[in-house]
Coordinates of C-alpha atoms in Angstrom, one line a residue:
Chain A
M1 CA 0.1 0.0 -0.1
D2 CA 3.0 2.3 1.0
A3 CA 4.2 1.9 -2.5
V4 CA 0.9 2.8 -4.1
A5 CA 0.4 5.8 -1.9
Q6 CA 3.8 7.1 -2.9
W7 CA 3.1 6.8 -6.4
R8 CA 0.2 8.5 -6.7
N9 CA 1.2 11.4 -4.7
Q10 CA 4.3 11.4 -7.2
W11 CA 1.3 11.4 -10.0
F12 CA -0.6 14.3 -8.0
D13 CA 2.7 16.5 -7.7
Y14 CA 3.2 16.2 -11.5
T15 CA -0.1 16.6 -13.2
Q16 CA -0.3 19.8 -10.5
Y17 CA 3.2 21.1 -12.0
L18 CA 2.0 20.1 -15.7
R19 CA -0.9 22.6 -15.4
R20 CA 0.6 25.0 -13.6
E21 CA 3.3 25.0 -16.5
G22 CA 0.8 25.3 -18.9
F23 CA 1.8 21.9 -20.4
L24 CA -1.7 20.5 -20.1
D25 CA -5.2 22.3 -19.5
D26 CA -8.6 21.1 -18.4
Q27 CA -9.0 19.4 -21.9
F28 CA -6.8 16.8 -20.8
A29 CA -8.9 15.5 -18.0
Q30 CA -11.6 15.5 -20.3
L31 CA -9.8 13.1 -22.4
K32 CA -9.0 10.5 -19.3
K33 CA -12.8 10.6 -19.1
L34 CA -13.0 8.7 -22.3
Q35 CA -10.9 6.2 -21.0
D36 CA -12.3 3.2 -19.4
E37 CA -12.6 -0.7 -19.2
N38 CA -13.6 -0.9 -22.9
S39 CA -10.7 1.4 -24.2
P40 CA -8.3 1.1 -21.4
D41 CA -5.2 2.7 -23.8
F42 CA -7.2 5.1 -25.2
V43 CA -5.5 8.5 -23.9
V44 CA -2.0 6.5 -24.6
E45 CA -3.3 5.9 -28.5
V46 CA -4.9 9.3 -29.1
V47 CA -1.5 10.8 -27.6
S48 CA 0.4 8.5 -29.9
L49 CA -1.5 9.8 -32.7
F50 CA -1.2 13.2 -32.1
F51 CA 2.3 13.1 -32.1
Q52 CA 3.1 11.3 -35.0
D53 CA 0.5 13.5 -37.2
S54 CA 2.2 16.4 -35.9
E55 CA 5.4 15.0 -37.0
K56 CA 4.0 14.8 -40.8
L57 CA 2.5 18.4 -39.9
F58 CA 5.7 19.9 -38.9
N59 CA 7.5 18.4 -42.4
N60 CA 4.9 19.7 -44.3
M61 CA 5.1 23.3 -42.3
A62 CA 8.8 23.5 -43.0
G63 CA 8.5 22.6 -46.7
A64 CA 5.6 25.3 -47.3
L65 CA 8.2 27.8 -45.7
E66 CA 11.0 26.6 -48.2
Q67 CA 9.7 27.6 -51.1
N68 CA 10.5 30.4 -53.2
V69 CA 7.2 32.2 -53.2
V70 CA 5.9 31.2 -49.8
N71 CA 2.2 30.2 -49.9
F72 CA 1.0 31.6 -46.4
K73 CA -2.4 30.5 -46.6
Q74 CA -1.0 26.9 -47.2
V75 CA 1.1 27.0 -44.4
D76 CA -1.7 28.7 -42.1
A77 CA -4.1 25.7 -42.8
Y78 CA -1.6 23.1 -41.6
V79 CA -1.1 25.3 -38.5
H80 CA -4.8 25.3 -38.3
Q81 CA -5.1 21.4 -38.2
F82 CA -2.3 21.4 -35.7
K83 CA -3.9 23.7 -33.2
G84 CA -7.2 21.6 -33.6
S85 CA -5.3 18.5 -32.7
S86 CA -3.5 20.4 -29.9
A87 CA -6.9 21.6 -28.6
W88 CA -8.4 18.1 -28.2
I89 CA -5.6 16.6 -26.0
G90 CA -5.0 19.8 -23.7
A91 CA -1.8 20.9 -25.0
F92 CA -2.4 24.6 -24.0
R93 CA 1.4 25.7 -24.5
L94 CA 1.2 24.5 -28.3
K95 CA -2.1 25.9 -28.9
N96 CA -1.0 29.1 -28.0
V97 CA 2.5 29.1 -30.3
C98 CA -0.4 28.2 -33.0
I99 CA -2.1 31.4 -32.3
N100 CA 1.0 33.5 -32.7
F101 CA 2.0 31.6 -35.8
R102 CA -1.4 32.4 -37.5
N103 CA -1.2 35.9 -37.1
F104 CA 2.5 35.5 -38.3
C105 CA 1.1 33.5 -41.3
E106 CA -1.7 36.7 -41.8
A107 CA 0.9 39.1 -41.8
Q108 CA 3.0 36.9 -44.4
N109 CA 6.1 37.3 -42.3
L110 CA 8.4 34.3 -42.7
E111 CA 10.6 35.1 -39.9
G112 CA 8.3 34.8 -37.9
C113 CA 6.6 31.8 -39.1
L114 CA 10.2 30.2 -38.9
R115 CA 10.6 31.0 -35.0
C116 CA 7.1 29.7 -34.6
L117 CA 7.8 26.3 -36.4
Q118 CA 10.9 26.1 -34.0
Q119 CA 8.9 26.5 -31.0
L120 CA 6.2 24.1 -32.0
Q121 CA 8.8 21.5 -32.5
Q122 CA 10.7 22.3 -29.2
E123 CA 7.4 22.4 -27.0
S124 CA 5.9 19.4 -28.7
S125 CA 9.3 17.4 -28.1
A126 CA 9.0 18.9 -24.4
L127 CA 5.1 17.8 -23.8
K128 CA 6.2 14.2 -25.4
N129 CA 8.4 14.1 -22.6
K130 CA 6.4 15.0 -19.8
L131 CA 3.5 12.7 -20.9
E132 CA 5.9 9.7 -21.2
N133 CA 6.9 10.5 -17.5
L134 CA 2.8 10.7 -16.6
F135 CA 2.5 7.7 -18.2
R136 CA 5.4 5.7 -16.6
L137 CA 3.7 7.1 -13.3
E138 CA 0.5 5.7 -14.0
Q139 CA 2.0 2.3 -15.3
Q140 CA 3.8 2.1 -11.8
I141 CA 0.8 2.9 -9.8
V142 CA -0.8 0.2 -11.4
A143 CA 1.7 -2.4 -11.2
A144 CA 1.8 -1.7 -7.3
G145 CA -1.6 -2.4 -7.6
G146 CA -3.3 0.9 -7.5
S147 CA -5.7 2.8 -9.6
I148 CA -4.9 6.0 -11.3
P149 CA -6.6 8.9 -9.9
M150 CA -9.1 10.7 -11.4
M151 CA -7.9 14.5 -12.8
E152 CA -9.7 17.4 -11.2
Chain B
M1 CA -40.0 -4.2 -38.3
G2 CA -41.6 -4.1 -35.2
L3 CA -40.8 -1.2 -32.5
A4 CA -39.0 -4.0 -29.9
A5 CA -36.7 -4.4 -33.0
A6 CA -36.3 -0.9 -33.4
E7 CA -35.7 -0.1 -29.7
A8 CA -33.2 -2.7 -29.1
H9 CA -31.3 -1.5 -32.3
Q10 CA -28.7 1.1 -31.3
F11 CA -28.7 4.5 -32.9
H12 CA -26.1 4.6 -35.7
V13 CA -24.5 7.9 -36.4
L14 CA -22.0 8.2 -39.4
A15 CA -19.2 10.6 -38.4
V16 CA -17.2 12.7 -41.4
D17 CA -14.0 14.2 -40.4
D18 CA -10.6 14.3 -42.5
S19 CA -8.4 14.3 -39.4
I20 CA -7.4 11.3 -38.1
I21 CA -7.2 12.4 -34.5
D22 CA -10.6 14.0 -34.6
R23 CA -12.4 11.1 -36.0
K24 CA -10.9 9.0 -33.3
L25 CA -12.2 11.3 -30.5
I26 CA -15.7 11.8 -31.9
E27 CA -15.9 8.1 -32.6
R28 CA -14.8 7.2 -28.4
L29 CA -17.1 10.2 -27.3
L30 CA -20.1 8.9 -29.4
K31 CA -19.3 5.2 -28.6
T32 CA -19.0 6.5 -24.8
S33 CA -22.6 7.3 -25.5
S34 CA -23.6 4.2 -26.4
Y35 CA -23.8 5.0 -30.3
Q36 CA -22.8 2.6 -32.8
V37 CA -20.3 4.5 -35.3
T38 CA -19.0 4.8 -38.9
A39 CA -16.3 7.2 -39.2
V40 CA -15.2 8.2 -43.2
D41 CA -12.8 10.7 -44.0
S42 CA -14.3 12.9 -46.5
G43 CA -17.6 14.2 -47.7
S44 CA -17.9 11.9 -50.9
K45 CA -17.2 9.1 -48.7
A46 CA -20.0 9.9 -46.5
L47 CA -22.5 10.1 -49.3
E48 CA -20.9 6.8 -51.1
F49 CA -21.9 5.4 -47.6
L50 CA -25.2 6.7 -47.8
G51 CA -25.9 5.1 -51.0
L52 CA -25.9 8.7 -52.7
H53 CA -23.9 9.3 -55.8
E54 CA -22.5 12.4 -57.0
Q55 CA -23.1 12.4 -60.8
D56 CA -23.5 15.9 -61.1
D57 CA -20.3 16.5 -59.6
Q58 CA -16.8 17.4 -62.1
G59 CA -14.7 15.7 -59.8
A60 CA -16.3 12.6 -59.0
A61 CA -15.4 10.6 -61.7
D62 CA -14.0 7.7 -59.9
I63 CA -16.3 6.9 -57.1
P64 CA -17.0 3.2 -57.4
S65 CA -20.7 2.3 -57.3
L66 CA -21.9 0.5 -54.2
S67 CA -25.5 0.3 -55.7
P68 CA -27.1 -0.1 -59.2
D69 CA -29.8 1.9 -58.0
N70 CA -28.8 5.4 -56.9
H71 CA -32.1 6.0 -54.9
H72 CA -31.5 3.0 -52.5
Q73 CA -30.4 3.8 -48.9
E74 CA -27.8 1.3 -48.3
V75 CA -28.1 1.7 -44.2
E76 CA -29.7 2.9 -41.8
V77 CA -28.2 5.9 -40.4
N78 CA -29.9 8.2 -37.4
L79 CA -27.8 11.1 -37.4
I80 CA -24.9 12.4 -39.1
I81 CA -22.2 14.3 -37.5
T82 CA -19.7 16.1 -39.6
D83 CA -17.0 18.8 -39.5
Y84 CA -17.2 22.4 -41.2
C85 CA -13.7 22.6 -42.7
M86 CA -12.6 19.6 -44.9
P87 CA -11.1 20.0 -48.5
G88 CA -13.0 19.2 -51.3
M89 CA -16.6 19.0 -50.1
T90 CA -17.0 21.1 -46.7
G91 CA -19.3 19.9 -44.0
Y92 CA -21.6 22.8 -45.6
D93 CA -21.6 21.0 -48.9
L94 CA -22.2 18.0 -47.4
L95 CA -25.1 19.2 -45.4
R96 CA -26.9 20.7 -48.7
K97 CA -26.2 17.7 -50.7
I98 CA -28.1 15.8 -47.7
K99 CA -30.9 18.2 -47.5
E100 CA -31.5 18.2 -51.4
S101 CA -31.9 14.3 -51.3
N102 CA -35.4 12.8 -50.8
V103 CA -34.2 9.7 -49.5
L104 CA -31.3 11.5 -46.9
K105 CA -33.1 14.7 -46.1
D106 CA -34.6 13.4 -42.9
I107 CA -31.7 12.6 -41.7
P108 CA -30.1 14.9 -38.6
V109 CA -27.0 16.5 -39.6
V110 CA -24.7 18.3 -36.8
I111 CA -21.7 20.2 -37.9
M112 CA -18.5 20.6 -36.1
S113 CA -15.6 23.3 -36.2
S114 CA -12.8 24.7 -34.2
E115 CA -13.8 28.0 -35.2
N116 CA -16.2 30.2 -33.6
E117 CA -17.4 32.1 -36.4
P118 CA -21.2 33.1 -35.9
S119 CA -21.7 33.7 -39.6
R120 CA -20.9 30.1 -40.4
I121 CA -22.9 28.8 -37.4
N122 CA -26.4 30.4 -39.0
R123 CA -25.6 29.2 -42.4
C124 CA -25.5 26.0 -41.2
L125 CA -28.4 26.1 -39.3
E126 CA -30.1 28.0 -41.9
E127 CA -29.5 25.1 -44.0
G128 CA -30.8 22.7 -42.0
A129 CA -28.1 21.6 -39.7
Q130 CA -29.8 20.5 -36.2
E131 CA -26.7 21.6 -34.3
F132 CA -23.2 23.4 -34.0
F133 CA -20.6 21.9 -31.9
L134 CA -17.5 24.1 -31.2
K135 CA -14.7 21.6 -31.3
P136 CA -13.2 20.0 -28.8
V137 CA -16.5 18.4 -28.5
Q138 CA -17.5 17.6 -24.9
L139 CA -19.2 14.6 -23.6
S140 CA -22.0 17.0 -22.5
D141 CA -22.3 18.1 -26.2
V142 CA -22.7 14.4 -27.4
N143 CA -25.9 14.3 -24.6
K144 CA -27.5 16.7 -26.6
L145 CA -27.8 14.6 -29.5
R146 CA -30.1 12.0 -28.0
P147 CA -33.7 13.9 -28.8
H148 CA -32.5 14.5 -32.3
M149 CA -31.8 10.6 -33.5
L150 CA -34.1 10.0 -36.2
K151 CA -36.4 7.0 -34.7
G152 CA -38.5 4.6 -37.4
R153 CA -36.0 4.2 -40.2
S154 CA -35.6 0.9 -41.0
S155 CA -33.1 -0.7 -43.4
V156 CA -35.5 -1.4 -46.4
D157 CA -35.5 -0.4 -49.7
M158 CA -37.3 3.4 -49.1
E159 CA -38.9 3.1 -52.6
D160 CA -41.3 0.2 -51.5
Q161 CA -42.5 2.2 -48.1
P162 CA -45.5 3.9 -48.6
N163 CA -44.4 7.1 -46.9
F164 CA -41.0 7.5 -47.6
N165 CA -41.3 10.9 -48.9
K166 CA -43.4 12.2 -46.0
K167 CA -41.1 14.9 -43.8
G168 CA -41.1 13.9 -40.0
H169 CA -40.4 10.3 -38.3
G170 CA -43.3 8.8 -39.2
T171 CA -42.6 5.5 -40.7
N172 CA -43.0 3.9 -37.5
T173 CA -47.0 3.4 -37.0
S174 CA -46.4 2.3 -33.2
S175 CA -45.7 4.7 -30.5

């Protein structure tokens, strides 16, 4: 029981940290609610899909920004798509970078766009890392015989 | 089809979205609410699934024909939920095609969008959409779908039904 309590405490601290720092928002808790005995790996599946999809989108954005004549509308479309996906998993910081990115697209500001793309890649990488940590904690709780707490 | 059989039958929702993540989420949201779900990635695939063929569309030459008779509704669909922003046929285009079809026009349509644009919302509602959901869609939104579900529809050849051209949900005589 001690081990479970320990892991659960760590889980609480970690989720609070993620919320506080803006890595995740309320939407992530909503996502967790969709996970149940019928779909026990749902959150992990969605998150994996998200990161796979974002790799593709980042490549598309980079490609579009490399053109001699940049099609900012096309770049904006990719960012819009990515923003939508980020919103689904509660990736608060990523969403915010997307907002800036779209503004730069509208202003046809190439440098701004390139900076935002870089930021997206960095933030994405960081979020992936954090979520892997979170999932590992959850695995520890389950392995110790406990159940994963609800997200407030 | 008797009423007992119809009630035991789960409601079937057709979900349309070009984004794989959105499809996965919508599907899960709907299944959590005990709906049967078919998810497709485009408006044209949706129409194909519904048994309608875009003969008048110039770009749709290669859609394989599922049924020889284009007035025959293939499967029972109680509600359609579609993304607004899709390449090719938008959710709005899809909504219009459904409302223009004698066979499909009674199927309720719900539109989803990540953009909160009043003009867009109004356009869809005016065209006959039942609801407009802002993404990310919540369980509380999905709970609003129940009263809109098309009841009393059976998967038979609609041309055999004496009432099939009538508006409303009246093909089941018992209530």
